[in-house]
Short mmCIF file of C-alpha atoms in Angstrom, two decimals:
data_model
loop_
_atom_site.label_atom_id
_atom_site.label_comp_id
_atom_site.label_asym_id
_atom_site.label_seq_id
_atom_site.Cartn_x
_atom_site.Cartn_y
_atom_site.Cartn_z
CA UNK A 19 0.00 0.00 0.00
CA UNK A 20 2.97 2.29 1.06
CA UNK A 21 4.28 1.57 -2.77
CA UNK A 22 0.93 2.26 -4.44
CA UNK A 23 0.79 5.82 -2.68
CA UNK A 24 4.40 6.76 -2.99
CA UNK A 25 3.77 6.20 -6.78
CA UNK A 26 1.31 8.83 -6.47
CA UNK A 27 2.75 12.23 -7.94
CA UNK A 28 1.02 13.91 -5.34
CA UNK A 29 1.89 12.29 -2.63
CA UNK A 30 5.61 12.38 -3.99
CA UNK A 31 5.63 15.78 -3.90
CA UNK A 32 4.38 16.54 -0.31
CA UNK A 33 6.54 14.40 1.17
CA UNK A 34 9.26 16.15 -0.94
CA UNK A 35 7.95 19.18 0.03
CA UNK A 36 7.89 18.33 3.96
CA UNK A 37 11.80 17.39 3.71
CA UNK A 38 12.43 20.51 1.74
CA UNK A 39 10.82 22.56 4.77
CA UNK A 40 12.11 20.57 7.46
CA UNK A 41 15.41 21.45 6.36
CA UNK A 42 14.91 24.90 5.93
CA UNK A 43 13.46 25.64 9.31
CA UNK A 44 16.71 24.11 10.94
CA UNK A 45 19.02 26.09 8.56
CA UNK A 46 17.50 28.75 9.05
CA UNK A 47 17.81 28.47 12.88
CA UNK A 48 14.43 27.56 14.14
CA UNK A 49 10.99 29.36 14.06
CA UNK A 50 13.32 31.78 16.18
CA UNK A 51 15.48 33.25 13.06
CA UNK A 52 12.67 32.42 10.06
CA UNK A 53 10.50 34.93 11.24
CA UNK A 54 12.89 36.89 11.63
CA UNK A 55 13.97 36.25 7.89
CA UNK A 56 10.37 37.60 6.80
CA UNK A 57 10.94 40.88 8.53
CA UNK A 58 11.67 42.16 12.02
CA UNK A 59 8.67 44.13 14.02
CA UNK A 60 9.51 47.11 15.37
CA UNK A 61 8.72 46.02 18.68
CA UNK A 62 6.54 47.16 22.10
CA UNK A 63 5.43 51.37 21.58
CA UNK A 64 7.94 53.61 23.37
CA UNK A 65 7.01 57.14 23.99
CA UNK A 66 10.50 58.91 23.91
CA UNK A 67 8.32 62.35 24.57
CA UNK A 68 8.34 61.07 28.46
CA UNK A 69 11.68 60.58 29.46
CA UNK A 70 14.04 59.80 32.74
CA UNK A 71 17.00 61.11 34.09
CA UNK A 72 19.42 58.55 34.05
CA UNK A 73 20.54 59.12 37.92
CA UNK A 74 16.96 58.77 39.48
CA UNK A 75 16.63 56.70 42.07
CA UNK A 76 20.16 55.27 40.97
CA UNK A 77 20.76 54.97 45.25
CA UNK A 78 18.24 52.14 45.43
CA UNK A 79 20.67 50.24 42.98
CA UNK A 80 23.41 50.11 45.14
CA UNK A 81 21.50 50.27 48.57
CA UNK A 82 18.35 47.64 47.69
CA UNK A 83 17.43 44.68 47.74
CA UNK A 84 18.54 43.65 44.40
CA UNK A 85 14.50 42.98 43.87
CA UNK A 86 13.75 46.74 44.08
CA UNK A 87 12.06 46.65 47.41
CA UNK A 88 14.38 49.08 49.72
CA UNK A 89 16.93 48.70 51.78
CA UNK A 90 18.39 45.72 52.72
CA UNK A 91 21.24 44.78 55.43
CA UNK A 92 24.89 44.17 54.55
CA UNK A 93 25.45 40.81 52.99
CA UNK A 94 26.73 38.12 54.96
CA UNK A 95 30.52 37.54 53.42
CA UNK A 96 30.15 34.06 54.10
CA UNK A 97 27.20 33.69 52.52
CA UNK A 98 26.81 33.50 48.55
CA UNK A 99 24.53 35.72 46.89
CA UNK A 100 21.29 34.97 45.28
CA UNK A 101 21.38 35.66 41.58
CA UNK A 102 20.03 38.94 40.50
CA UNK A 103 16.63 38.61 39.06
CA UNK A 104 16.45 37.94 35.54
CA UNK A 105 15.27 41.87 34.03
CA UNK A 106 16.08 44.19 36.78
CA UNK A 107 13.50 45.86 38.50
CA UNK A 108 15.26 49.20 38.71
CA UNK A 109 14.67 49.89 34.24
CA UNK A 110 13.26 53.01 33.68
CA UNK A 111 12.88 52.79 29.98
CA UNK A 112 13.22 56.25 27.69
CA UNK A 113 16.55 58.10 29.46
CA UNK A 114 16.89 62.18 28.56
CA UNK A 115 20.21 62.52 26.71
CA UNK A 116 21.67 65.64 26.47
CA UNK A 117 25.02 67.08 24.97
CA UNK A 118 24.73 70.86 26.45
CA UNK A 119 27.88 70.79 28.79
CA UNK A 120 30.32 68.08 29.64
CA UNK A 121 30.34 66.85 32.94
CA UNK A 122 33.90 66.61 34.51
CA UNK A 123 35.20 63.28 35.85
CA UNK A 124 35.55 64.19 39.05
CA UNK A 125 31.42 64.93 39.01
CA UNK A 126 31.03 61.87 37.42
CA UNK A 127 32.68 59.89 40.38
CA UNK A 128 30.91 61.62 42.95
CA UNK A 129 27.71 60.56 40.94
CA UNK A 130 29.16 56.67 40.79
CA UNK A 131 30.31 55.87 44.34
CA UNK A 132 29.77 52.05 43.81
CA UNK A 133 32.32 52.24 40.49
CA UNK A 134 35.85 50.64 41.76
CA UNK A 135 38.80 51.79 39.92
CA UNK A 136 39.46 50.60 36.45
CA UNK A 137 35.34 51.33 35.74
CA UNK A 138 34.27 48.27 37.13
CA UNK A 139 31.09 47.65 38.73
CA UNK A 140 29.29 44.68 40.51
CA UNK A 141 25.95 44.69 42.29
CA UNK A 142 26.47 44.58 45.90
CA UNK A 143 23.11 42.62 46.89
CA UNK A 144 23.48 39.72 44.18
CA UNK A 145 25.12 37.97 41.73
CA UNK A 146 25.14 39.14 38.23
CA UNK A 147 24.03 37.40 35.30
CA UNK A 148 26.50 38.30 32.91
CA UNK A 149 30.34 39.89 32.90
CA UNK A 150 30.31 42.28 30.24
CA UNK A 151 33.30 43.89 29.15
CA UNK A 152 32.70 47.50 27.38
CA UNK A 153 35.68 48.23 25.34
CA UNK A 154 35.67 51.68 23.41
CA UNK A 155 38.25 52.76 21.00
CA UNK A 156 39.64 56.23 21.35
CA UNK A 157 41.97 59.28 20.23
CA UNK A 158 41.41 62.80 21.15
CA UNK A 159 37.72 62.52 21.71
CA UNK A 160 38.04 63.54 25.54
CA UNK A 161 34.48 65.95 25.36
CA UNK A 162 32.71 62.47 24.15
CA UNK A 163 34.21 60.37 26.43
CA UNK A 164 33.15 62.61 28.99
CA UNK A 165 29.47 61.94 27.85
CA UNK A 166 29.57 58.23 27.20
CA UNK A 167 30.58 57.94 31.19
CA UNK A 168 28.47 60.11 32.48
CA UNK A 169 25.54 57.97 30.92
CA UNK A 170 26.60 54.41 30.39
CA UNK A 171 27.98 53.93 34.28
CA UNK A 172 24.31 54.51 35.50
CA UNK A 173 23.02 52.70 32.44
CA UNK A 174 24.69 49.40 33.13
CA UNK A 175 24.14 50.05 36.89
CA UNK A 176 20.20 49.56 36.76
CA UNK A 177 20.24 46.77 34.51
CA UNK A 178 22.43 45.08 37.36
CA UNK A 179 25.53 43.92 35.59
CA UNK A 180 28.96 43.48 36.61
CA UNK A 181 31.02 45.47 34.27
CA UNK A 182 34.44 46.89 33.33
CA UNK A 183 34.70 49.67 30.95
CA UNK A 184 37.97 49.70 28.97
CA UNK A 185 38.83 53.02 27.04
CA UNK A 186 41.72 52.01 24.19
CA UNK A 187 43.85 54.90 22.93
CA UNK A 188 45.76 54.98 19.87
CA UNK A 189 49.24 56.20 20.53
CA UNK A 190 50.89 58.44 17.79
CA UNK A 191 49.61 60.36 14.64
CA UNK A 192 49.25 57.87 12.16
CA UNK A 193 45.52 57.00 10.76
CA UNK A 194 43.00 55.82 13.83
CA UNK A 195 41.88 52.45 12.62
CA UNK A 196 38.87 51.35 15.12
CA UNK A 197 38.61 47.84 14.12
CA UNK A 198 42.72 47.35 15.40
CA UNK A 199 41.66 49.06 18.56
CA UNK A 200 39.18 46.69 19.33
CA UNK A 201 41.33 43.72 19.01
CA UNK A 202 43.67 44.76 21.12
CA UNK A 203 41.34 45.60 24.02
CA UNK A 204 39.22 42.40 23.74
CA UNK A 205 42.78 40.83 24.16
CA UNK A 206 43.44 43.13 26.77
CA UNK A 207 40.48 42.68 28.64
CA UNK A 208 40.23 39.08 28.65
CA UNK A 209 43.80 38.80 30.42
CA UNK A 210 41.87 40.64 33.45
CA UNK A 211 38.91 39.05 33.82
CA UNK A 212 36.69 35.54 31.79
CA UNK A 213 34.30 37.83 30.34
CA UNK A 214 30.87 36.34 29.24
CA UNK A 215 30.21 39.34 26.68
CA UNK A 216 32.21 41.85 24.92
CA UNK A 217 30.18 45.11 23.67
CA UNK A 218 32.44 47.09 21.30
CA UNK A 219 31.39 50.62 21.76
CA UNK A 220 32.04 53.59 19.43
CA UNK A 221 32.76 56.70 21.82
CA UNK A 222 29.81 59.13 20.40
CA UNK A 223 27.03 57.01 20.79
CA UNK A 224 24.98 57.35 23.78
CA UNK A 225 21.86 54.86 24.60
CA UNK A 226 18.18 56.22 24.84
CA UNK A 227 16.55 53.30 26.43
CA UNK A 228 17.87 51.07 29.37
CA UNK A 229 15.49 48.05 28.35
CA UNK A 230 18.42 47.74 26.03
CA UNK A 231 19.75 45.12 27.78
CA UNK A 232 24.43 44.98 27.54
CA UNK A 233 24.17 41.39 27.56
CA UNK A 234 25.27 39.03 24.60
CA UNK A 235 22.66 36.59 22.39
CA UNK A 236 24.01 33.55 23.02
CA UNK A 237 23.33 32.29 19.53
CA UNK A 238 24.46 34.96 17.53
CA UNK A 239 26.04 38.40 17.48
CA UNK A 240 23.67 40.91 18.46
CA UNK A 241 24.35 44.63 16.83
CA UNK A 242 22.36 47.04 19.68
CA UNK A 243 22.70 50.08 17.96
CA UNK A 244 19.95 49.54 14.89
CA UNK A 245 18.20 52.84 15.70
CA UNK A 246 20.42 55.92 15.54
CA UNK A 247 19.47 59.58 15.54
CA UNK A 248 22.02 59.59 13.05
CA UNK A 249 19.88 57.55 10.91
CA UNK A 250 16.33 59.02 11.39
CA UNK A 251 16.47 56.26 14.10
CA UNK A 252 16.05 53.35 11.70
CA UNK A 253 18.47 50.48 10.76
CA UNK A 254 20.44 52.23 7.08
CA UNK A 255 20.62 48.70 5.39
CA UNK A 256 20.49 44.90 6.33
CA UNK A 257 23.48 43.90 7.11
CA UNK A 258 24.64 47.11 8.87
CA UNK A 259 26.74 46.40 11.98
CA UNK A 260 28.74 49.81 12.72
CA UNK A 261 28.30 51.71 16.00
CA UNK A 262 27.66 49.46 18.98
CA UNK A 263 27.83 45.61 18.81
CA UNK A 264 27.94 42.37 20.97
CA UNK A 265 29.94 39.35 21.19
CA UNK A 266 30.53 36.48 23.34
CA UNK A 267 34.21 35.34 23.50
CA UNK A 268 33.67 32.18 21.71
CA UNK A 269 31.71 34.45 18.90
CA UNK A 270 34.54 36.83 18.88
CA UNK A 271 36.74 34.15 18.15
CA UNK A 272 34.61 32.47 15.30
CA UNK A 273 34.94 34.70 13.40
CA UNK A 274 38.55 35.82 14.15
CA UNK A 275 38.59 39.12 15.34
CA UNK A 276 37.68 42.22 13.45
CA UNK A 277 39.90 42.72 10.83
CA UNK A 278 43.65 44.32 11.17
CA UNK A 279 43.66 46.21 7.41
CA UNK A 280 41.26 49.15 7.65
CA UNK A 281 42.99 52.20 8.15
CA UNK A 282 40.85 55.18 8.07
CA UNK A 283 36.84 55.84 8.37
CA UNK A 284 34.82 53.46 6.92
CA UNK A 285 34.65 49.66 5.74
CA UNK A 286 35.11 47.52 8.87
CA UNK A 287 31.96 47.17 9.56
CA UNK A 288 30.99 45.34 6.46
CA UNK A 289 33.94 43.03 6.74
CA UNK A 290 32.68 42.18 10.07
CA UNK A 291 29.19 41.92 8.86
CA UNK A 292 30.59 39.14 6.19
CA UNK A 293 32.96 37.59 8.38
CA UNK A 294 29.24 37.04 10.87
CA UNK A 295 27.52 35.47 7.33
CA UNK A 296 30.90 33.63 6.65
CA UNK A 297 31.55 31.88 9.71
CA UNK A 298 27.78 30.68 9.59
CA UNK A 299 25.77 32.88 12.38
CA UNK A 300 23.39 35.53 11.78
CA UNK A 301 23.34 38.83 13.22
CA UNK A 302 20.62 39.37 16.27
CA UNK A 303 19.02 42.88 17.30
CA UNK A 304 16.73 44.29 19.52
CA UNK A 305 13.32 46.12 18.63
CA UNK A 306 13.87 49.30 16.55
CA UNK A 307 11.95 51.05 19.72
CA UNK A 308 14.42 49.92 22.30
CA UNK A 309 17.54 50.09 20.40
CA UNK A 310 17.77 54.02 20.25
CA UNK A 311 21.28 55.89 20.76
CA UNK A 312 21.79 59.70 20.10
CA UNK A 313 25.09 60.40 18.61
CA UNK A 314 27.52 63.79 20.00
CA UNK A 315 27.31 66.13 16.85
CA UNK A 316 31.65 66.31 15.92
CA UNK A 317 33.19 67.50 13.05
CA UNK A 318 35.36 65.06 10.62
CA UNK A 319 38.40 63.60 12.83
CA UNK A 320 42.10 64.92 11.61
CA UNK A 321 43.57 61.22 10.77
CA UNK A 322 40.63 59.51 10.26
CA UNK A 323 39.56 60.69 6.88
CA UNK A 324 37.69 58.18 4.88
CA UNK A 325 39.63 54.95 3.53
CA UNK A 326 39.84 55.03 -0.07
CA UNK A 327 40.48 51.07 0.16
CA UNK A 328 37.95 50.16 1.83
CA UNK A 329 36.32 48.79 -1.36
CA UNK A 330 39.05 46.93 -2.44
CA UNK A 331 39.47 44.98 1.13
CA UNK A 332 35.55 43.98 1.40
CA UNK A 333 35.94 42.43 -1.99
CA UNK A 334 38.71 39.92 -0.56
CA UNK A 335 36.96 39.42 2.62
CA UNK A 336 35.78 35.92 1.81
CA UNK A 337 39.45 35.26 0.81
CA UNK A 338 41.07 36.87 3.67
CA UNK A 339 38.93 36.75 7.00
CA UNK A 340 40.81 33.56 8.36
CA UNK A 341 44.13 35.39 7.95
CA UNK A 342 43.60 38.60 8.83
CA UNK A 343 41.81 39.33 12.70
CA UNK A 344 42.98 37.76 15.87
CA UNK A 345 45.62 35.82 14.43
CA UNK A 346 47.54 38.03 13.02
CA UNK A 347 47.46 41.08 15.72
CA UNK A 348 50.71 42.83 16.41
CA UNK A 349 50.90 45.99 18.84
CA UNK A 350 52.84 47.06 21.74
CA UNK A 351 50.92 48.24 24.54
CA UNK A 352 52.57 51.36 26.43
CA UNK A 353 50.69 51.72 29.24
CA UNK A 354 47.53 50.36 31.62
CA UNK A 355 46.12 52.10 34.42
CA UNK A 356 43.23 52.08 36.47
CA UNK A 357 41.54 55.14 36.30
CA UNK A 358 38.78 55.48 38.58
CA UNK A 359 36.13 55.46 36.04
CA UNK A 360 37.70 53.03 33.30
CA UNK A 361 40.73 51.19 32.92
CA UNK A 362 43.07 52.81 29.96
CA UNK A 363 44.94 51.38 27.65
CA UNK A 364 47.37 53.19 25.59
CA UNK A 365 48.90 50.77 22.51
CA UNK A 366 50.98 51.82 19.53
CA UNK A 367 49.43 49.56 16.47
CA UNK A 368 51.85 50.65 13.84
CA UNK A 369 50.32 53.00 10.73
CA UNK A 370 48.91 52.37 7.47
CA UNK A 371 51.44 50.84 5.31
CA UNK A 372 50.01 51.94 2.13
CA UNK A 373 49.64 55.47 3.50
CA UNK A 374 52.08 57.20 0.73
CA UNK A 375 49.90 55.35 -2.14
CA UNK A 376 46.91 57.00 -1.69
CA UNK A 377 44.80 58.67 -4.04
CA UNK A 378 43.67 62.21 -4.36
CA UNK A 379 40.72 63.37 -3.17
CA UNK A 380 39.28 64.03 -6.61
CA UNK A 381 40.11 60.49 -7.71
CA UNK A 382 38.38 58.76 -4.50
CA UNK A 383 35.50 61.11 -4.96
CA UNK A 384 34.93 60.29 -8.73
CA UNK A 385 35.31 56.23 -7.73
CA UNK A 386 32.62 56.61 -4.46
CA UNK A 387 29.26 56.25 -6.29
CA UNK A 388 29.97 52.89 -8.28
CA UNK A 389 32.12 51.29 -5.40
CA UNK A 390 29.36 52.28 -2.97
CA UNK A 391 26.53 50.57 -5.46
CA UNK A 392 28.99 47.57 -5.91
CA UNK A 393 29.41 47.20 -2.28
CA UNK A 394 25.83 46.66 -1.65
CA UNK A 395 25.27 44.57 -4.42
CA UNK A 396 28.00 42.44 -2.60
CA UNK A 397 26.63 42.38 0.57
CA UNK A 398 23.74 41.26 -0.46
CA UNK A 399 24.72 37.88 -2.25
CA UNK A 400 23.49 34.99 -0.69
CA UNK A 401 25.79 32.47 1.45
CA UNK A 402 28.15 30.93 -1.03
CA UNK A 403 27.90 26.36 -0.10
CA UNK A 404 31.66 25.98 -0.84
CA UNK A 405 32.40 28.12 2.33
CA UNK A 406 36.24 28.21 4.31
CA UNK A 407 36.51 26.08 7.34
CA UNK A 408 36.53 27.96 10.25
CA UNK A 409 40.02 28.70 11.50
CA UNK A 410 41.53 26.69 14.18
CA UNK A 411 43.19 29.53 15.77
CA UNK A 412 45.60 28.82 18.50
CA UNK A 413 45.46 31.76 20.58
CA UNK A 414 43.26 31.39 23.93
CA UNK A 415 40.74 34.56 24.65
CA UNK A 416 39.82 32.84 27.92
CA UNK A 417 42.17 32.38 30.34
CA UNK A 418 42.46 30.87 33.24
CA UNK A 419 40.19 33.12 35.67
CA UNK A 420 41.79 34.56 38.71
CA UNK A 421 40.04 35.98 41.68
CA UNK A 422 37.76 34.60 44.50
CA UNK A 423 34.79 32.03 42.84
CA UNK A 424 32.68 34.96 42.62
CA UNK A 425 34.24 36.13 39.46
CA UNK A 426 36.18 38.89 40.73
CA UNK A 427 39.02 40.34 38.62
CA UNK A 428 43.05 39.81 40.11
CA UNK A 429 44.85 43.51 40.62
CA UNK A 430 46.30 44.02 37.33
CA UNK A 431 49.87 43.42 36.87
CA UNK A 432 50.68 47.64 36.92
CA UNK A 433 48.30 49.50 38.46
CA UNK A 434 49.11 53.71 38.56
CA UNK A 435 52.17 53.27 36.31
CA UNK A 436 52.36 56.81 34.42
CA UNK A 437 51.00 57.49 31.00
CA UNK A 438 54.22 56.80 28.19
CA UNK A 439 54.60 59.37 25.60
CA UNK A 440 54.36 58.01 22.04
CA UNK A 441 55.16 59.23 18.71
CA UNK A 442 54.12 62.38 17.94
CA UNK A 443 53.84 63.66 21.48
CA UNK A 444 50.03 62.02 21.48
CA UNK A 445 49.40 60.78 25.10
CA UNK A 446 46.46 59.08 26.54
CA UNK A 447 43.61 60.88 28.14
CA UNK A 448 43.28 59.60 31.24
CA UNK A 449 46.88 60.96 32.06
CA UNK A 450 45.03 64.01 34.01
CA UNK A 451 42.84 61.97 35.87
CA UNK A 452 43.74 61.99 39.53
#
C-alpha cells in the first residue's frame, strides 16, 4: 500500500515538500530566526516624549534589595549571593540625553560611588548574570568620552551587571583604525577578567533606552545600535553592523577578530558583517523602539579621513577573514592604568602601510558612487555552499580566571604606572585623571 501511494505524484511531492521545509526551518535556525527572515517588528510602543533622568533613584541600585524593594542589610561575606533577578527591576525605559555641557570626571565619580577603579562595577546585593566587558576605542575625543561615562555607568548600573569599561587609545599620529583598537582591548580585557560578553562601543554614541539590555545573544552576534538619531532612528541597510555591537568570546573568536587592514573611516563594519555570514551565524538585534542611541554632533576627525580602500578589502573578505583578525594582531601596549572610572589602555598599532599610495581626493570622490553601489550589491549575495573552514586559531581569549569564585578580577599586573609618551607627542587621556 505504502508503494501504491508513494507512486502517487502527489503524494511524492508533499513528502518532498515536507523534507524541503524541514530542512529549511533548521538552517535557518528555528521558528526563532525564520521569522525573523520575513521581517523584524519594530517592537513594544515607546514614547521617547516622556523621558528619565538617568541618575533617578540610581541609590536604590546600590542600597536595595537587588529585587527593588528598599533597603536591605549588609550581605553576609560568608554567605553566597542569590542571583540577580532575571530583568532588573530598577529599568526606567526612555533616558533624557543631552550634549549641552560636559560633565567633569571628578562629578562623574561623585555621581558613581559604587564604580571601583578601572570602571568596574558589581551589584552589591546579588550575583550578576553576565560579565560584560565595554571596550571603546579612542583618540582625542576627551568631550565624548566625557558623555559616554556620564551615561553608560548609571546605564549598566540599573540593569544590574557586573562590568568593566575599557577606554583604548591609539598612541601616535598615524591613521585611527577602530577595528585594530578593538582587538587589542578584547585581548586586553580578557587577560583581566573571563568575560561572558564583549560590547564594542564607538565613543559618540549614547543609549536612549535602558530596556536595552548589555548582555550578549548567546546564539548569535547581536548589533544594539539599529536605531540611531544619526539615521532618522532606523536600521540604514540589512546587514549594517557599525556603531555598537555584541559578542561572546567564543563568537569573537569564530569569526577571528575584526579585521587588522582598515585604516581610516569606513569599511570595517561590512567586513565584520561578512565575516558574521561567513563563519555561519546571523546577526541578532533588539526592537527598533528599544535600540535608540543619540550620537555627540563632531566634526570630521584629523587622521581619520575616509579609507579610499575600503572597497578593495571587502571584496577579498571571503578570501582573507581567516588570515587577517585575531591571528595576526601585532601591537605594543605602552601603558595600563586604572583610572577610577575606566581602565586605559594606551597601545601603539603601527600605521597604514600603504599610507604614501593614496589617491587624491578628486580620484576617490569620482570612484565613491559605483564602489558604494557595488558594495551593496556584494553584501547582499546569498551564502556561497563551498564556504572556508573555520580557522583553528591557536590563541586562547579565555584564560584561566583569577580571583575569588565569585568572578572577581586579580589587581592588574601595573596598576598607577604613568602614561608613556608616544610618537608624535600624542598621550592618553586619562593621564590628568587623579
Amino acid at each position: 500500500m505504502l508503494r501504491r501511494l508513494l507512486e502517487r505524484p502527489c503524494s511524492l511531492a508533499l513528502l518532498v515538500g515536507c523534507q524541503f521545509a524541514f530542512v529549511a526551518y533548521f538552517s535557518l535556525g528555528g521558528f526563532r530566526n525564520l521569522t525573523a527572515l520575513f521581517g523584524r517588528p519594530a517592537g513594544p510602543a515607546v514614547d521617547y516624549s516622556r523621558t528619565h533622568d538617568v541618575y533617578a533613584n540610581l541609590s536604590r541600585v546600590g542600597g536595595g534589595t537587588g529585587n527593588g524593594n528598599g533597603p536591605a542589610a549588609t550581605p553576609d561575606p560568608a554567605r553566597p549571593l542569590p542571583f540577580c533577578p532575571e530583568r532588573s527591576p530598577f529599568l526606567v525605559g526612555p533616558l533624557a540625553v543631552s550634549f549641552s555641557r560636559a560633565p567633569s570626571l571628578e562629578r562623574i565619580r561623585a555621581l558613581n560611588p559604587g564604580v571601583r577603579r578601572g570602571g568596574r562595577y558589581r551589584p552589591p546585593q546579588c550575583e550578576s548574570r553576565s560579565r560584560t566587558a565595554v571596550i571603546v576605542p579612542h583618540r582625542n575625543r576627551e568631550g565624548h568620552l566625557g558623555h559616554l561615562l556620564y551615561y553608560l555607568h548609571p546605564f549598566l548600573q540599573r540593569q544590574q551587571l557586573h562590568y568593566g569599561i575599557y577606554v583604548v587609545h591609539q598612541a601616535g599620529n598615524c591613521t585611527f583604525n577602530r577595528a585594530k583598537l578593538l582587538n587589542v582591548g578584547v585581548k586586553e580585557a580578557l587577560k583581566d577578567e573571563d568575560w561572558d560578553c564583549l560590547f564594542l562601543h564607538d565613543v559618540d554614541l549614547i543609549p536612549e533606552n535602558d530596556h536595552n539590555l548589555y548582555t550578549c545573544d548567546p546564539w548569535n552576534p547581536k548589533h544594539a545600535s539599529v536605531a540611531m538619531n544619526k539615521f532618522g532612528y532606523s536600521l540604514p541597510y540589512p546587514q549594517y553592523f557599525g556603531g555598537v555591537s555584541a559578542l561572546t568570546p567564543d563568537q569573537y573568536m569564530k569569526i577571528n577578530g575584526f579585521p587588522n587592514e582598515y585604516w581610516g573611516w569606513g569599511g570595517e563594519d561590512d567586513d565584520i558583517a561578512t565575516r558574521v555570514r561567513l563563519a555561519g551565524m546571523k546577526i541578532s538585534r533588539p526592537p527598533v523602539s528599544i535600540g535608540h542611541y543619540k550620537m555627540v554632533k563632531h566634526k570630521s576627525d584629523k587622521g581619520n579621513e575616509e579609507n579610499p580602500h575600503r572597497f578593495d578589502l571587502l571584496v577579498r573578505t571571503q578570501r582573507t577573514w581567516t588570515q587577517d583578525g585575531m591571528n595576526s594582531l601585532s601591537y605594543a601596549l605602552l601603558a595600563r592604568e586604572l583610572l577610577p572610572l575606566y581602565t586605559n589602555l594606551t597601545a601603539d598599532i603601527g600605521c597604514d602601510p600603504r599610507a604614501r599610495a593614496r589617491p587624491g581626493a578628486a580620484a576617490g570622490a569620482a570612484a565613491g558612487a559605483a564602489a558604494s553601489r557595488f558594495r551593496q550589491e556584494m553584501l547582499r549575495k546569498a551564502p556561497r555552499e563551498d564556504l572556508p573552514a573555520l580557522l583553528p586559531l591557536p590563541l586562547s581569549l579565555s584564560p584561566p580566571r583569577r580571583g575569588d569564585n565569585n568572578g572577581s578580577a586579580a589587581a592588574p599586573r601595573r596598576e598607577g604606572t604613568a602614561t608613556v609618551t608616544a610618537r608624535g607627542g600624542n598621550q592618553s587621556v586619562a593621564s590628568a585623571l587623579p
